[in-house]
Amino acid sequence: MSTHKKQIACVTIIAILLCVGIYFYLQHVKTAQGAAQVVKYEDTTDQNKIKKDLAVDRTTAGQIVKEIQYIHDGTTTPTVTYYVQSPTVEKAAEQTADAINKNDISLPAAATEKTDRTVVTANTDQQKVDVYKINLRNNHKIKAGVLYADDNAYAGVGYQAGRVEAMVYMRADGKKAGAVNYTVKEW
């Protein structure tokens, strides 16, 4: 019995350390995603350039370009406007990105707000710096539901990460069922 206790204790300690490691890794990734990055204004509508410059996958790059296009079209208006003095628009963009990354209190609150992506561009045509605060869809979801099959009701709980969803269903009498789904197309 003492051998089993030692094994259980080791597995528990390893599981706790693994969970702590995953937590800190996810916090690091989240911090890196939220950092402001300077991108050329003309590249903000090019999905391949956004993918390369921001180091994101093709789907995320498409979402970012779509959100920026809404702003360019005037569908979404700026939350705040402020002015800085700088020798060039490009230098102003770099200064703005640095100030956002340092949470400079002199910036408007909307500029330092935490979002999935922050893109700073130097718009030389209009002599201004654009700051795009983009919130992408959340990729992790916990789900609950009910399945009714063959005159039996099952209560279910599940988890979705990106396009993959897994559900586990249980009935009051202990019978279990499960399902795994993959989203083929999103819009």
PDB file of C-alpha atoms in Angstrom:
ATOM      1  CA  MET A   1       0.000   0.000   0.000  1.00  0.00           C
ATOM      2  CA  SER A   2       2.855   2.408   0.751  1.00  0.00           C
ATOM      3  CA  THR A   3       4.221   1.869  -2.784  1.00  0.00           C
ATOM      4  CA  HIS A   4       0.878   3.027  -4.219  1.00  0.00           C
ATOM      5  CA  LYS A   5       0.891   6.092  -1.969  1.00  0.00           C
ATOM      6  CA  LYS A   6       4.358   7.037  -3.221  1.00  0.00           C
ATOM      7  CA  GLN A   7       3.287   6.582  -6.841  1.00  0.00           C
ATOM      8  CA  ILE A   8       0.129   8.623  -6.308  1.00  0.00           C
ATOM      9  CA  ALA A   9       2.140  11.364  -4.580  1.00  0.00           C
ATOM     10  CA  CYS A  10       4.663  11.459  -7.452  1.00  0.00           C
ATOM     11  CA  VAL A  11       1.934  11.605 -10.100  1.00  0.00           C
ATOM     12  CA  THR A  12       0.154  14.356  -8.155  1.00  0.00           C
ATOM     13  CA  ILE A  13       3.342  16.429  -7.819  1.00  0.00           C
ATOM     14  CA  ILE A  14       4.138  15.997 -11.521  1.00  0.00           C
ATOM     15  CA  ALA A  15       0.575  17.007 -12.459  1.00  0.00           C
ATOM     16  CA  ILE A  16       0.769  20.127 -10.267  1.00  0.00           C
ATOM     17  CA  LEU A  17       4.156  21.112 -11.724  1.00  0.00           C
ATOM     18  CA  LEU A  18       2.831  20.543 -15.247  1.00  0.00           C
ATOM     19  CA  CYS A  19      -0.215  22.731 -14.557  1.00  0.00           C
ATOM     20  CA  VAL A  20       1.955  25.508 -13.098  1.00  0.00           C
ATOM     21  CA  GLY A  21       4.284  25.316 -16.118  1.00  0.00           C
ATOM     22  CA  ILE A  22       1.388  25.501 -18.570  1.00  0.00           C
ATOM     23  CA  TYR A  23      -0.080  28.469 -16.673  1.00  0.00           C
ATOM     24  CA  PHE A  24       3.171  30.467 -16.856  1.00  0.00           C
ATOM     25  CA  TYR A  25       3.670  29.547 -20.521  1.00  0.00           C
ATOM     26  CA  LEU A  26       0.164  30.769 -21.390  1.00  0.00           C
ATOM     27  CA  GLN A  27       0.782  34.003 -19.464  1.00  0.00           C
ATOM     28  CA  HIS A  28       4.005  34.534 -21.437  1.00  0.00           C
ATOM     29  CA  VAL A  29       2.230  33.922 -24.768  1.00  0.00           C
ATOM     30  CA  LYS A  30      -0.611  36.249 -23.763  1.00  0.00           C
ATOM     31  CA  THR A  31       1.868  39.031 -22.869  1.00  0.00           C
ATOM     32  CA  ALA A  32       3.711  38.625 -26.181  1.00  0.00           C
ATOM     33  CA  GLN A  33       0.438  38.782 -28.123  1.00  0.00           C
ATOM     34  CA  GLY A  34      -0.697  41.994 -26.448  1.00  0.00           C
ATOM     35  CA  ALA A  35       2.540  43.914 -27.151  1.00  0.00           C
ATOM     36  CA  ALA A  36       2.247  46.772 -29.637  1.00  0.00           C
ATOM     37  CA  GLN A  37       4.040  46.160 -32.912  1.00  0.00           C
ATOM     38  CA  VAL A  38       4.853  48.664 -35.665  1.00  0.00           C
ATOM     39  CA  VAL A  39       3.683  47.630 -39.146  1.00  0.00           C
ATOM     40  CA  LYS A  40       3.893  49.627 -42.381  1.00  0.00           C
ATOM     41  CA  TYR A  41       0.561  51.274 -43.199  1.00  0.00           C
ATOM     42  CA  GLU A  42       0.389  49.729 -46.680  1.00  0.00           C
ATOM     43  CA  ASP A  43       0.994  46.257 -45.178  1.00  0.00           C
ATOM     44  CA  THR A  44      -2.072  46.423 -42.919  1.00  0.00           C
ATOM     45  CA  THR A  45      -4.321  45.131 -45.708  1.00  0.00           C
ATOM     46  CA  ASP A  46      -1.962  42.379 -46.903  1.00  0.00           C
ATOM     47  CA  GLN A  47      -2.730  39.114 -45.131  1.00  0.00           C
ATOM     48  CA  ASN A  48       0.666  37.560 -45.948  1.00  0.00           C
ATOM     49  CA  LYS A  49       2.607  40.586 -44.628  1.00  0.00           C
ATOM     50  CA  ILE A  50       0.518  40.648 -41.404  1.00  0.00           C
ATOM     51  CA  LYS A  51       1.091  36.910 -40.992  1.00  0.00           C
ATOM     52  CA  LYS A  52       4.864  37.414 -41.318  1.00  0.00           C
ATOM     53  CA  ASP A  53       5.191  40.688 -39.356  1.00  0.00           C
ATOM     54  CA  LEU A  54       3.043  39.596 -36.403  1.00  0.00           C
ATOM     55  CA  ALA A  55       4.063  35.909 -36.471  1.00  0.00           C
ATOM     56  CA  VAL A  56       0.493  34.614 -36.527  1.00  0.00           C
ATOM     57  CA  ASP A  57      -1.248  31.851 -38.428  1.00  0.00           C
ATOM     58  CA  ARG A  58      -3.165  32.470 -41.679  1.00  0.00           C
ATOM     59  CA  THR A  59      -6.601  32.492 -40.008  1.00  0.00           C
ATOM     60  CA  THR A  60      -5.532  35.021 -37.368  1.00  0.00           C
ATOM     61  CA  ALA A  61      -3.863  37.194 -40.025  1.00  0.00           C
ATOM     62  CA  GLY A  62      -7.116  37.173 -42.011  1.00  0.00           C
ATOM     63  CA  GLN A  63      -9.088  38.273 -38.944  1.00  0.00           C
ATOM     64  CA  ILE A  64      -6.620  41.080 -38.201  1.00  0.00           C
ATOM     65  CA  VAL A  65      -6.726  42.348 -41.806  1.00  0.00           C
ATOM     66  CA  LYS A  66     -10.544  42.228 -41.742  1.00  0.00           C
ATOM     67  CA  GLU A  67     -10.703  44.274 -38.524  1.00  0.00           C
ATOM     68  CA  ILE A  68      -8.232  46.847 -39.881  1.00  0.00           C
ATOM     69  CA  GLN A  69     -10.206  47.057 -43.146  1.00  0.00           C
ATOM     70  CA  TYR A  70     -13.347  47.968 -41.142  1.00  0.00           C
ATOM     71  CA  ILE A  71     -11.374  50.882 -39.679  1.00  0.00           C
ATOM     72  CA  HIS A  72     -10.025  51.964 -43.076  1.00  0.00           C
ATOM     73  CA  ASP A  73     -13.557  51.866 -44.556  1.00  0.00           C
ATOM     74  CA  GLY A  74     -14.885  54.046 -41.747  1.00  0.00           C
ATOM     75  CA  THR A  75     -17.147  51.293 -40.366  1.00  0.00           C
ATOM     76  CA  THR A  76     -15.336  51.576 -37.035  1.00  0.00           C
ATOM     77  CA  THR A  77     -14.291  55.004 -35.801  1.00  0.00           C
ATOM     78  CA  PRO A  78     -11.291  55.786 -33.574  1.00  0.00           C
ATOM     79  CA  THR A  79     -11.952  55.585 -29.844  1.00  0.00           C
ATOM     80  CA  VAL A  80      -9.585  58.438 -29.052  1.00  0.00           C
ATOM     81  CA  THR A  81      -7.289  60.899 -30.822  1.00  0.00           C
ATOM     82  CA  TYR A  82      -4.203  62.531 -29.322  1.00  0.00           C
ATOM     83  CA  TYR A  83      -1.155  64.405 -30.619  1.00  0.00           C
ATOM     84  CA  VAL A  84       2.592  63.922 -30.179  1.00  0.00           C
ATOM     85  CA  GLN A  85       5.563  65.837 -31.510  1.00  0.00           C
ATOM     86  CA  SER A  86       8.140  63.912 -33.469  1.00  0.00           C
ATOM     87  CA  PRO A  87      10.560  64.587 -36.342  1.00  0.00           C
ATOM     88  CA  THR A  88       8.831  62.031 -38.626  1.00  0.00           C
ATOM     89  CA  VAL A  89       5.622  60.025 -38.674  1.00  0.00           C
ATOM     90  CA  GLU A  90       7.634  56.790 -38.618  1.00  0.00           C
ATOM     91  CA  LYS A  91       9.479  57.922 -35.473  1.00  0.00           C
ATOM     92  CA  ALA A  92       6.138  58.887 -33.898  1.00  0.00           C
ATOM     93  CA  ALA A  93       4.848  55.349 -34.598  1.00  0.00           C
ATOM     94  CA  GLU A  94       7.899  53.825 -32.900  1.00  0.00           C
ATOM     95  CA  GLN A  95       7.540  56.178 -29.901  1.00  0.00           C
ATOM     96  CA  THR A  96       3.840  55.333 -29.625  1.00  0.00           C
ATOM     97  CA  ALA A  97       4.488  51.574 -29.723  1.00  0.00           C
ATOM     98  CA  ASP A  98       7.190  51.914 -27.042  1.00  0.00           C
ATOM     99  CA  ALA A  99       4.889  54.014 -24.851  1.00  0.00           C
ATOM    100  CA  ILE A 100       2.068  51.445 -25.212  1.00  0.00           C
ATOM    101  CA  ASN A 101       4.405  48.573 -24.325  1.00  0.00           C
ATOM    102  CA  LYS A 102       5.608  50.477 -21.244  1.00  0.00           C
ATOM    103  CA  ASN A 103       2.008  51.347 -20.184  1.00  0.00           C
ATOM    104  CA  ASP A 104       2.881  55.048 -20.249  1.00  0.00           C
ATOM    105  CA  ILE A 105       0.285  56.916 -18.152  1.00  0.00           C
ATOM    106  CA  SER A 106       0.485  59.966 -20.430  1.00  0.00           C
ATOM    107  CA  LEU A 107      -1.284  57.956 -23.159  1.00  0.00           C
ATOM    108  CA  PRO A 108      -5.077  57.798 -23.313  1.00  0.00           C
ATOM    109  CA  ALA A 109      -6.490  54.735 -21.527  1.00  0.00           C
ATOM    110  CA  ALA A 110      -7.808  53.345 -24.825  1.00  0.00           C
ATOM    111  CA  ALA A 111      -4.251  53.146 -26.214  1.00  0.00           C
ATOM    112  CA  THR A 112      -2.913  51.087 -23.299  1.00  0.00           C
ATOM    113  CA  GLU A 113      -5.983  48.863 -23.003  1.00  0.00           C
ATOM    114  CA  LYS A 114      -5.159  45.139 -23.107  1.00  0.00           C
ATOM    115  CA  THR A 115      -6.241  43.459 -26.342  1.00  0.00           C
ATOM    116  CA  ASP A 116      -5.249  40.380 -28.335  1.00  0.00           C
ATOM    117  CA  ARG A 117      -3.241  42.427 -30.829  1.00  0.00           C
ATOM    118  CA  THR A 118      -2.038  46.031 -30.983  1.00  0.00           C
ATOM    119  CA  VAL A 119      -0.809  47.257 -34.356  1.00  0.00           C
ATOM    120  CA  VAL A 120       0.775  50.707 -34.751  1.00  0.00           C
ATOM    121  CA  THR A 121       1.211  52.179 -38.237  1.00  0.00           C
ATOM    122  CA  ALA A 122       2.645  55.378 -39.656  1.00  0.00           C
ATOM    123  CA  ASN A 123       0.081  56.783 -42.106  1.00  0.00           C
ATOM    124  CA  THR A 124       2.317  59.090 -44.157  1.00  0.00           C
ATOM    125  CA  ASP A 125      -0.521  60.118 -46.511  1.00  0.00           C
ATOM    126  CA  GLN A 126      -2.461  61.767 -43.686  1.00  0.00           C
ATOM    127  CA  GLN A 127       0.581  62.492 -41.471  1.00  0.00           C
ATOM    128  CA  LYS A 128      -0.760  60.539 -38.507  1.00  0.00           C
ATOM    129  CA  VAL A 129      -0.122  57.398 -36.491  1.00  0.00           C
ATOM    130  CA  ASP A 130      -2.865  54.786 -36.356  1.00  0.00           C
ATOM    131  CA  VAL A 131      -3.160  52.436 -33.377  1.00  0.00           C
ATOM    132  CA  TYR A 132      -5.331  49.388 -34.007  1.00  0.00           C
ATOM    133  CA  LYS A 133      -6.588  47.569 -30.890  1.00  0.00           C
ATOM    134  CA  ILE A 134      -7.873  44.218 -32.122  1.00  0.00           C
ATOM    135  CA  ASN A 135      -9.693  41.604 -30.078  1.00  0.00           C
ATOM    136  CA  LEU A 136      -9.919  38.287 -31.869  1.00  0.00           C
ATOM    137  CA  ARG A 137     -12.404  35.602 -31.034  1.00  0.00           C
ATOM    138  CA  ASN A 138     -11.575  33.575 -27.936  1.00  0.00           C
ATOM    139  CA  ASN A 139     -10.280  30.136 -28.899  1.00  0.00           C
ATOM    140  CA  HIS A 140     -10.993  28.302 -25.645  1.00  0.00           C
ATOM    141  CA  LYS A 141     -14.568  27.564 -24.619  1.00  0.00           C
ATOM    142  CA  ILE A 142     -16.200  25.376 -21.992  1.00  0.00           C
ATOM    143  CA  LYS A 143     -19.591  24.112 -23.103  1.00  0.00           C
ATOM    144  CA  ALA A 144     -22.593  22.446 -21.514  1.00  0.00           C
ATOM    145  CA  GLY A 145     -25.576  20.857 -23.199  1.00  0.00           C
ATOM    146  CA  VAL A 146     -28.164  18.152 -23.368  1.00  0.00           C
ATOM    147  CA  LEU A 147     -28.332  15.267 -25.856  1.00  0.00           C
ATOM    148  CA  TYR A 148     -31.551  13.382 -26.468  1.00  0.00           C
ATOM    149  CA  ALA A 149     -31.209  10.032 -28.271  1.00  0.00           C
ATOM    150  CA  ASP A 150     -33.298   6.836 -28.308  1.00  0.00           C
ATOM    151  CA  ASP A 151     -35.758   8.219 -25.744  1.00  0.00           C
ATOM    152  CA  ASN A 152     -32.912   8.945 -23.315  1.00  0.00           C
ATOM    153  CA  ALA A 153     -31.612  12.322 -22.147  1.00  0.00           C
ATOM    154  CA  TYR A 154     -27.899  12.852 -21.505  1.00  0.00           C
ATOM    155  CA  ALA A 155     -26.354  15.862 -19.744  1.00  0.00           C
ATOM    156  CA  GLY A 156     -23.102  16.941 -21.330  1.00  0.00           C
ATOM    157  CA  VAL A 157     -20.046  19.049 -20.690  1.00  0.00           C
ATOM    158  CA  GLY A 158     -17.297  19.828 -23.173  1.00  0.00           C
ATOM    159  CA  TYR A 159     -14.304  21.876 -24.196  1.00  0.00           C
ATOM    160  CA  GLN A 160     -13.524  23.651 -27.460  1.00  0.00           C
ATOM    161  CA  ALA A 161     -10.067  24.783 -28.569  1.00  0.00           C
ATOM    162  CA  GLY A 162     -10.082  26.523 -31.932  1.00  0.00           C
ATOM    163  CA  ARG A 163     -11.961  24.293 -34.354  1.00  0.00           C
ATOM    164  CA  VAL A 164     -11.922  21.088 -32.265  1.00  0.00           C
ATOM    165  CA  GLU A 165     -14.696  20.414 -29.770  1.00  0.00           C
ATOM    166  CA  ALA A 166     -15.023  17.419 -27.428  1.00  0.00           C
ATOM    167  CA  MET A 167     -18.159  16.605 -25.407  1.00  0.00           C
ATOM    168  CA  VAL A 168     -18.821  13.953 -22.759  1.00  0.00           C
ATOM    169  CA  TYR A 169     -22.419  12.990 -21.967  1.00  0.00           C
ATOM    170  CA  MET A 170     -23.766  11.055 -18.959  1.00  0.00           C
ATOM    171  CA  ARG A 171     -27.168   9.715 -18.010  1.00  0.00           C
ATOM    172  CA  ALA A 172     -28.567   9.399 -14.501  1.00  0.00           C
ATOM    173  CA  ASP A 173     -28.162   5.595 -14.625  1.00  0.00           C
ATOM    174  CA  GLY A 174     -24.406   5.942 -15.300  1.00  0.00           C
ATOM    175  CA  LYS A 175     -24.315   5.297 -19.051  1.00  0.00           C
ATOM    176  CA  LYS A 176     -21.872   7.527 -20.872  1.00  0.00           C
ATOM    177  CA  ALA A 177     -21.398   8.808 -24.419  1.00  0.00           C
ATOM    178  CA  GLY A 178     -18.947  11.122 -26.111  1.00  0.00           C
ATOM    179  CA  ALA A 179     -18.462  13.155 -29.263  1.00  0.00           C
ATOM    180  CA  VAL A 180     -15.608  14.985 -30.972  1.00  0.00           C
ATOM    181  CA  ASN A 181     -16.399  17.603 -33.628  1.00  0.00           C
ATOM    182  CA  TYR A 182     -14.244  19.610 -36.020  1.00  0.00           C
ATOM    183  CA  THR A 183     -15.378  22.918 -37.517  1.00  0.00           C
ATOM    184  CA  VAL A 184     -14.768  22.752 -41.271  1.00  0.00           C
ATOM    185  CA  LYS A 185     -15.768  26.360 -42.170  1.00  0.00           C
ATOM    186  CA  GLU A 186     -16.162  29.506 -40.069  1.00  0.00           C
ATOM    187  CA  TRP A 187     -17.647  32.884 -40.996  1.00  0.00           C
TER     188      TRP A 187
END
